[in-house]
Amino acid sequence: MLFPLLLIVILYVYITLNGQSPFGGASSLFGFYFLFPVLGFLAFQKTGPPVVCSDFVFLLLFLIPATMLSFEGGTGLPYGGSGFGSVLRIVIMLGAVYTYRYVRNISDIGFFPVFKTKYFAYAAVSWLLFVGLVMLLGFVGKFMKLTGPEALSGEFISKLIAELIRIFIGTALFEELFFRGLMQNMLTKKIGFHKNWPVFWKWGFAVFVVLSVLVGYGLNPKIFWFPVLIHVILFGTAWFLEKKQNHPQGTFTSMAIVSMFFGLVHYHAGSLPYVGLACVAGWAYGYTYLKTKNVFYAALVHTLVNASDMIFGLEIVK
């Protein structure tokens, strides 16, 4: 319990130094919320299968509040806020890695920096293929326009670097840890253990086709079919690749399920094309994680994708 308690102390000291109290409102429950998965894993020691259903329950109970919780005054970096990251998110990431890697003993999360040329190549190829596909779909479907990048200058480069750092630390690393390092990783293990990927594929297909239709009608009934089309393409690709059996069972089924989940939770963006493209982006991030087994490279692709509008001058039309 010492390491998560130390993280809580660091967070509370940082908030206090910013002139705020960490004990106001719902945020006063952060200590219990943060320790909950550690206590859960200690209470329910696992034997047998490498991953069980309660692992996903703990993950969702950890992830969902993490996206909603905030402290009055904020926890942004640098000191004083409005910077390139969040102390709260960094603490949550470190807590999640500690809980699942050392308490739950899932050893291959891949939350550590490693420098390999081929990993950078995988990330670059995944990013460029995604951008090419986005341009093709966007211009054919008339929901994207090319405004053109800003003129190359010292000011633009410094602004771009600052944006890349902000996205990487503040958004990409956080999401890729939970969606790829934990969710996709654990789902692949669970499907592989049962050695019956078609059952998981069929259930995943059925559940997410319904969710895709609901999200489509909720955002734009005229093109409700767009996320459904993406869903069919991703699950169709997963079926084809699972049949080839070049990877352990469940590898691509889990990628399809997590990619659709990742895309559909972007419902809050209010743009149906954005949701559909986020599903495709989830596949690109998942593939990068598959090839590198490293969250940092999946986060690198995520960062480049999120900054592509600035780099290429792309704009999605709602």
Coordinates of C-alpha atoms in Angstrom, one line a residue:
M1 CA 0.0 0.0 0.0
L2 CA 3.0 2.3 0.4
F3 CA 3.5 3.3 -3.2
P4 CA -0.1 4.3 -4.0
L5 CA -0.3 6.2 -0.7
L6 CA 2.9 8.0 -1.6
L7 CA 1.3 9.0 -4.9
I8 CA -1.7 10.4 -3.1
V9 CA 0.5 12.4 -0.8
I10 CA 2.4 13.9 -3.8
L11 CA -0.8 14.8 -5.5
Y12 CA -2.3 16.4 -2.4
V13 CA 0.9 18.4 -1.7
Y14 CA 0.9 19.7 -5.3
I15 CA -2.8 20.8 -5.0
T16 CA -2.1 22.4 -1.7
L17 CA 0.9 24.3 -3.1
N18 CA -1.5 25.6 -5.8
G19 CA -3.6 27.2 -3.1
Q20 CA -6.4 24.7 -3.2
S21 CA -7.8 22.1 -0.8
P22 CA -7.8 18.4 -2.0
F23 CA -10.7 17.6 0.4
G24 CA -13.6 19.5 -1.1
G25 CA -16.7 17.9 -2.7
A26 CA -16.5 14.5 -4.5
S27 CA -12.8 14.9 -5.0
S28 CA -12.4 14.1 -1.3
L29 CA -13.1 10.5 -2.1
F30 CA -10.1 10.3 -4.4
G31 CA -8.0 8.4 -1.8
F32 CA -10.5 5.6 -1.6
Y33 CA -11.1 5.5 -5.3
F34 CA -7.4 5.4 -6.0
L35 CA -6.7 2.6 -3.5
F36 CA -9.8 0.5 -4.5
P37 CA -8.3 -1.7 -7.2
V38 CA -5.2 -2.4 -5.0
L39 CA -7.5 -3.5 -2.2
G40 CA -9.7 -5.5 -4.6
F41 CA -6.8 -7.4 -6.1
L42 CA -5.4 -8.1 -2.6
A43 CA -8.8 -9.3 -1.4
F44 CA -9.4 -11.6 -4.4
Q45 CA -6.1 -13.4 -5.2
K46 CA -6.3 -15.0 -8.7
T47 CA -5.4 -18.5 -9.6
G48 CA -6.0 -20.4 -12.9
P49 CA -6.8 -18.2 -15.9
P50 CA -4.3 -15.3 -16.6
V51 CA -7.2 -12.8 -16.8
V52 CA -10.7 -13.0 -15.3
C53 CA -13.9 -10.9 -15.6
S54 CA -13.2 -9.0 -12.3
D55 CA -10.0 -7.6 -13.9
F56 CA -12.1 -5.7 -16.4
V57 CA -14.6 -4.6 -13.7
F58 CA -11.8 -3.1 -11.7
L59 CA -10.4 -1.5 -14.8
L60 CA -13.7 0.2 -15.7
L61 CA -14.2 1.2 -12.1
F62 CA -10.8 2.8 -12.2
L63 CA -11.0 4.3 -15.7
I64 CA -14.5 5.8 -15.7
P65 CA -14.1 8.0 -12.6
A66 CA -10.7 9.0 -13.8
T67 CA -12.2 10.7 -16.8
M68 CA -14.7 12.6 -14.7
L69 CA -12.8 13.4 -11.6
S70 CA -11.3 16.9 -11.2
F71 CA -9.9 19.0 -8.3
E72 CA -11.0 22.6 -7.8
G73 CA -8.3 24.8 -9.3
G74 CA -6.9 22.0 -11.5
T75 CA -3.8 20.0 -11.4
G76 CA -2.2 21.1 -14.7
L77 CA 1.6 21.3 -15.4
P78 CA 3.7 23.4 -15.3
Y79 CA 3.1 24.8 -11.8
G80 CA 0.1 27.0 -12.0
G81 CA -1.7 25.0 -14.7
S82 CA -2.7 25.5 -18.4
G83 CA 0.4 23.6 -19.5
F84 CA 1.4 20.3 -21.0
G85 CA -0.1 17.8 -18.7
S86 CA -1.8 17.0 -15.5
V87 CA -0.4 15.8 -12.2
L88 CA -3.7 14.0 -11.5
R89 CA -3.5 12.0 -14.7
I90 CA 0.2 11.1 -14.1
V91 CA -0.7 9.9 -10.6
I92 CA -3.6 7.8 -12.0
M93 CA -1.3 6.3 -14.7
L94 CA 1.4 5.4 -12.3
G95 CA -1.2 3.9 -9.9
A96 CA -2.8 1.8 -12.6
V97 CA 0.6 0.5 -13.8
Y98 CA 1.6 -0.4 -10.3
T99 CA -1.7 -2.0 -9.5
Y100 CA -1.9 -4.2 -12.6
R101 CA 1.8 -4.9 -13.0
Y102 CA 2.9 -5.5 -9.4
V103 CA -0.2 -6.3 -7.5
R104 CA -2.1 -8.1 -10.2
N105 CA 1.1 -9.4 -11.9
I106 CA 0.3 -8.7 -15.5
S107 CA 3.9 -8.3 -16.7
D108 CA 3.7 -7.1 -20.3
I109 CA 1.8 -3.8 -20.1
G110 CA 4.8 -2.1 -21.8
F111 CA 4.7 1.2 -19.9
F112 CA 8.4 2.1 -20.2
P113 CA 10.4 4.1 -22.7
V114 CA 12.5 2.1 -25.1
F115 CA 14.2 3.3 -28.2
K116 CA 14.2 1.1 -31.3
T117 CA 14.4 2.2 -34.9
K118 CA 11.9 -0.4 -36.1
Y119 CA 9.4 0.7 -33.4
F120 CA 9.6 4.3 -34.7
A121 CA 9.1 2.9 -38.2
Y122 CA 5.9 1.0 -37.1
A123 CA 4.6 4.1 -35.5
A124 CA 5.4 6.3 -38.6
V125 CA 3.8 3.8 -41.0
S126 CA 0.7 3.4 -38.8
W127 CA 0.2 7.2 -38.6
L128 CA 0.7 7.8 -42.4
L129 CA -1.6 5.0 -43.4
F130 CA -4.2 6.3 -41.1
V131 CA -3.9 9.9 -42.4
G132 CA -4.1 8.6 -46.0
L133 CA -7.2 6.6 -45.2
V134 CA -8.8 9.6 -43.5
M135 CA -8.1 11.8 -46.5
L136 CA -9.6 9.2 -48.8
L137 CA -12.7 8.7 -46.7
G138 CA -13.0 12.4 -45.8
F139 CA -12.9 13.8 -49.3
V140 CA -15.1 11.1 -50.8
G141 CA -17.6 11.4 -48.1
K142 CA -17.3 15.3 -48.2
F143 CA -16.9 15.6 -44.4
M144 CA -13.3 16.8 -44.5
K145 CA -11.6 19.8 -46.0
L146 CA -8.0 20.7 -46.5
T147 CA -7.3 24.2 -45.1
G148 CA -3.5 23.8 -45.6
P149 CA -0.8 23.9 -42.9
E150 CA 0.5 27.2 -41.5
A151 CA 3.6 28.6 -43.0
L152 CA 6.8 26.9 -41.7
S153 CA 8.4 29.3 -39.3
G154 CA 10.1 29.2 -35.9
E155 CA 6.9 30.2 -34.2
F156 CA 5.0 27.4 -35.9
I157 CA 7.6 24.8 -35.0
S158 CA 7.7 25.8 -31.4
K159 CA 3.9 25.8 -31.2
L160 CA 3.8 22.4 -32.8
I161 CA 6.4 21.0 -30.4
A162 CA 4.4 22.4 -27.4
E163 CA 1.2 20.8 -28.8
L164 CA 2.9 17.4 -29.4
I165 CA 4.2 17.4 -25.8
R166 CA 0.8 18.5 -24.4
I167 CA -1.1 15.7 -26.4
F168 CA 1.4 13.0 -25.5
I169 CA 1.5 13.6 -21.8
G170 CA -2.0 15.0 -21.3
T171 CA -4.1 12.7 -23.5
A172 CA -2.3 10.0 -25.6
L173 CA -0.2 8.3 -22.9
F174 CA -3.2 8.1 -20.5
E175 CA -5.6 6.7 -23.0
E176 CA -3.2 4.2 -24.6
L177 CA -2.2 2.8 -21.2
F178 CA -5.9 2.0 -20.4
F179 CA -7.1 1.0 -23.8
R180 CA -4.1 -0.8 -25.2
G181 CA -1.7 -1.6 -22.4
L182 CA -4.5 -2.9 -20.2
M183 CA -7.8 -3.5 -22.0
Q184 CA -6.6 -4.9 -25.3
N185 CA -3.8 -6.7 -23.6
M186 CA -6.0 -8.4 -21.0
L187 CA -8.8 -9.2 -23.6
T188 CA -6.3 -10.9 -25.9
K189 CA -5.1 -13.0 -22.9
K190 CA -8.6 -14.0 -22.0
I191 CA -9.7 -15.0 -25.5
G192 CA -6.4 -16.8 -26.0
F193 CA -6.9 -18.8 -22.8
H194 CA -10.4 -20.0 -23.9
K195 CA -9.1 -20.8 -27.4
N196 CA -12.5 -20.0 -28.9
W197 CA -12.1 -16.6 -30.6
P198 CA -15.2 -17.0 -32.9
V199 CA -17.5 -16.9 -29.8
F200 CA -15.9 -13.6 -28.6
W201 CA -15.9 -12.3 -32.2
K202 CA -19.7 -13.0 -32.6
W203 CA -20.6 -11.4 -29.3
G204 CA -18.4 -8.4 -30.0
F205 CA -19.9 -8.0 -33.4
A206 CA -23.5 -8.2 -32.2
V207 CA -23.0 -5.8 -29.3
F208 CA -21.1 -3.2 -31.2
V209 CA -23.3 -3.2 -34.3
V210 CA -26.2 -2.2 -32.0
L211 CA -24.1 0.4 -30.3
S212 CA -22.9 1.8 -33.6
V213 CA -26.5 2.2 -34.8
L214 CA -27.5 3.9 -31.6
V215 CA -24.6 6.3 -31.7
G216 CA -25.2 7.0 -35.4
Y217 CA -28.9 7.9 -34.9
G218 CA -28.0 9.9 -31.9
L219 CA -25.5 12.1 -33.6
N220 CA -26.7 12.2 -37.3
P221 CA -29.5 10.0 -38.6
K222 CA -28.7 10.9 -42.2
I223 CA -25.3 9.1 -42.0
F224 CA -26.0 6.7 -39.2
W225 CA -24.5 4.0 -41.3
F226 CA -21.0 5.4 -41.1
P227 CA -19.9 3.9 -37.8
V228 CA -21.7 0.7 -38.8
L229 CA -19.6 0.6 -42.0
I230 CA -16.4 1.1 -39.9
H231 CA -17.6 -1.6 -37.5
V232 CA -18.1 -4.1 -40.3
I233 CA -14.7 -3.3 -41.9
L234 CA -12.9 -3.7 -38.6
F235 CA -14.6 -6.9 -37.5
G236 CA -14.3 -8.3 -41.0
T237 CA -10.6 -7.6 -41.0
A238 CA -10.3 -9.2 -37.6
W239 CA -12.1 -12.4 -38.8
F240 CA -9.8 -12.6 -41.9
L241 CA -6.6 -12.2 -39.8
E242 CA -7.8 -14.6 -37.1
K243 CA -8.3 -17.2 -39.8
K244 CA -4.8 -16.8 -41.0
Q245 CA -3.5 -17.7 -37.5
N246 CA -0.3 -15.7 -37.7
H247 CA -0.7 -14.5 -34.2
P248 CA -2.1 -16.0 -31.0
Q249 CA -5.9 -16.5 -30.9
G250 CA -7.9 -13.5 -30.0
T251 CA -5.2 -10.9 -31.0
F252 CA -7.3 -9.2 -33.7
T253 CA -10.7 -9.9 -32.2
S254 CA -9.6 -7.9 -29.1
M255 CA -8.2 -5.2 -31.4
A256 CA -11.6 -4.9 -33.1
I257 CA -13.6 -4.8 -29.9
V258 CA -11.3 -2.3 -28.2
S259 CA -11.1 -0.1 -31.3
M260 CA -14.9 0.2 -31.5
F261 CA -15.2 0.8 -27.8
F262 CA -12.5 3.5 -28.1
G263 CA -14.2 5.2 -31.0
L264 CA -17.7 5.1 -29.7
V265 CA -16.7 6.7 -26.3
H266 CA -15.8 9.7 -28.4
Y267 CA -19.5 10.3 -28.7
H268 CA -19.0 13.5 -26.7
A269 CA -17.2 15.1 -29.6
G270 CA -20.6 15.6 -31.3
S271 CA -19.4 14.5 -34.7
L272 CA -20.3 11.2 -36.3
P273 CA -17.4 11.2 -38.8
Y274 CA -15.0 11.9 -35.8
V275 CA -16.4 8.9 -34.0
G276 CA -16.0 6.7 -37.0
L277 CA -12.4 7.8 -37.6
A278 CA -11.6 7.4 -33.9
C279 CA -12.6 3.7 -34.3
V280 CA -10.1 3.4 -37.2
A281 CA -7.5 5.3 -35.2
G282 CA -8.0 2.8 -32.4
W283 CA -7.0 0.0 -34.8
A284 CA -3.9 1.9 -35.8
Y285 CA -2.9 2.4 -32.1
G286 CA -3.8 -1.2 -31.3
Y287 CA -1.7 -2.5 -34.2
T288 CA 1.3 -0.4 -33.1
Y289 CA 1.0 -1.8 -29.6
L290 CA 0.8 -5.3 -31.0
K291 CA 4.0 -4.8 -33.0
T292 CA 6.0 -3.0 -30.2
K293 CA 4.3 -4.2 -27.0
N294 CA 5.0 -0.7 -25.8
V295 CA 2.4 1.9 -24.7
F296 CA 4.8 4.8 -25.5
Y297 CA 4.8 4.0 -29.3
A298 CA 1.0 3.6 -29.4
A299 CA 0.8 7.0 -27.6
L300 CA 3.3 8.4 -30.2
V301 CA 0.9 7.4 -33.0
H302 CA -2.0 8.8 -31.0
T303 CA -0.2 12.1 -30.6
L304 CA 0.6 12.4 -34.3
V305 CA -2.9 11.6 -35.3
N306 CA -4.3 14.2 -32.9
A307 CA -1.9 16.8 -34.3
S308 CA -2.5 15.9 -37.9
D309 CA -5.0 18.7 -38.3
M310 CA -2.2 21.2 -37.4
I311 CA 0.5 19.4 -39.4
F312 CA -1.5 18.9 -42.6
G313 CA -4.3 21.5 -42.2
L314 CA -7.1 19.0 -42.1
E315 CA -10.6 19.9 -40.7
I316 CA -13.5 17.6 -40.1
V317 CA -16.8 19.1 -41.0
K318 CA -19.6 18.0 -38.6

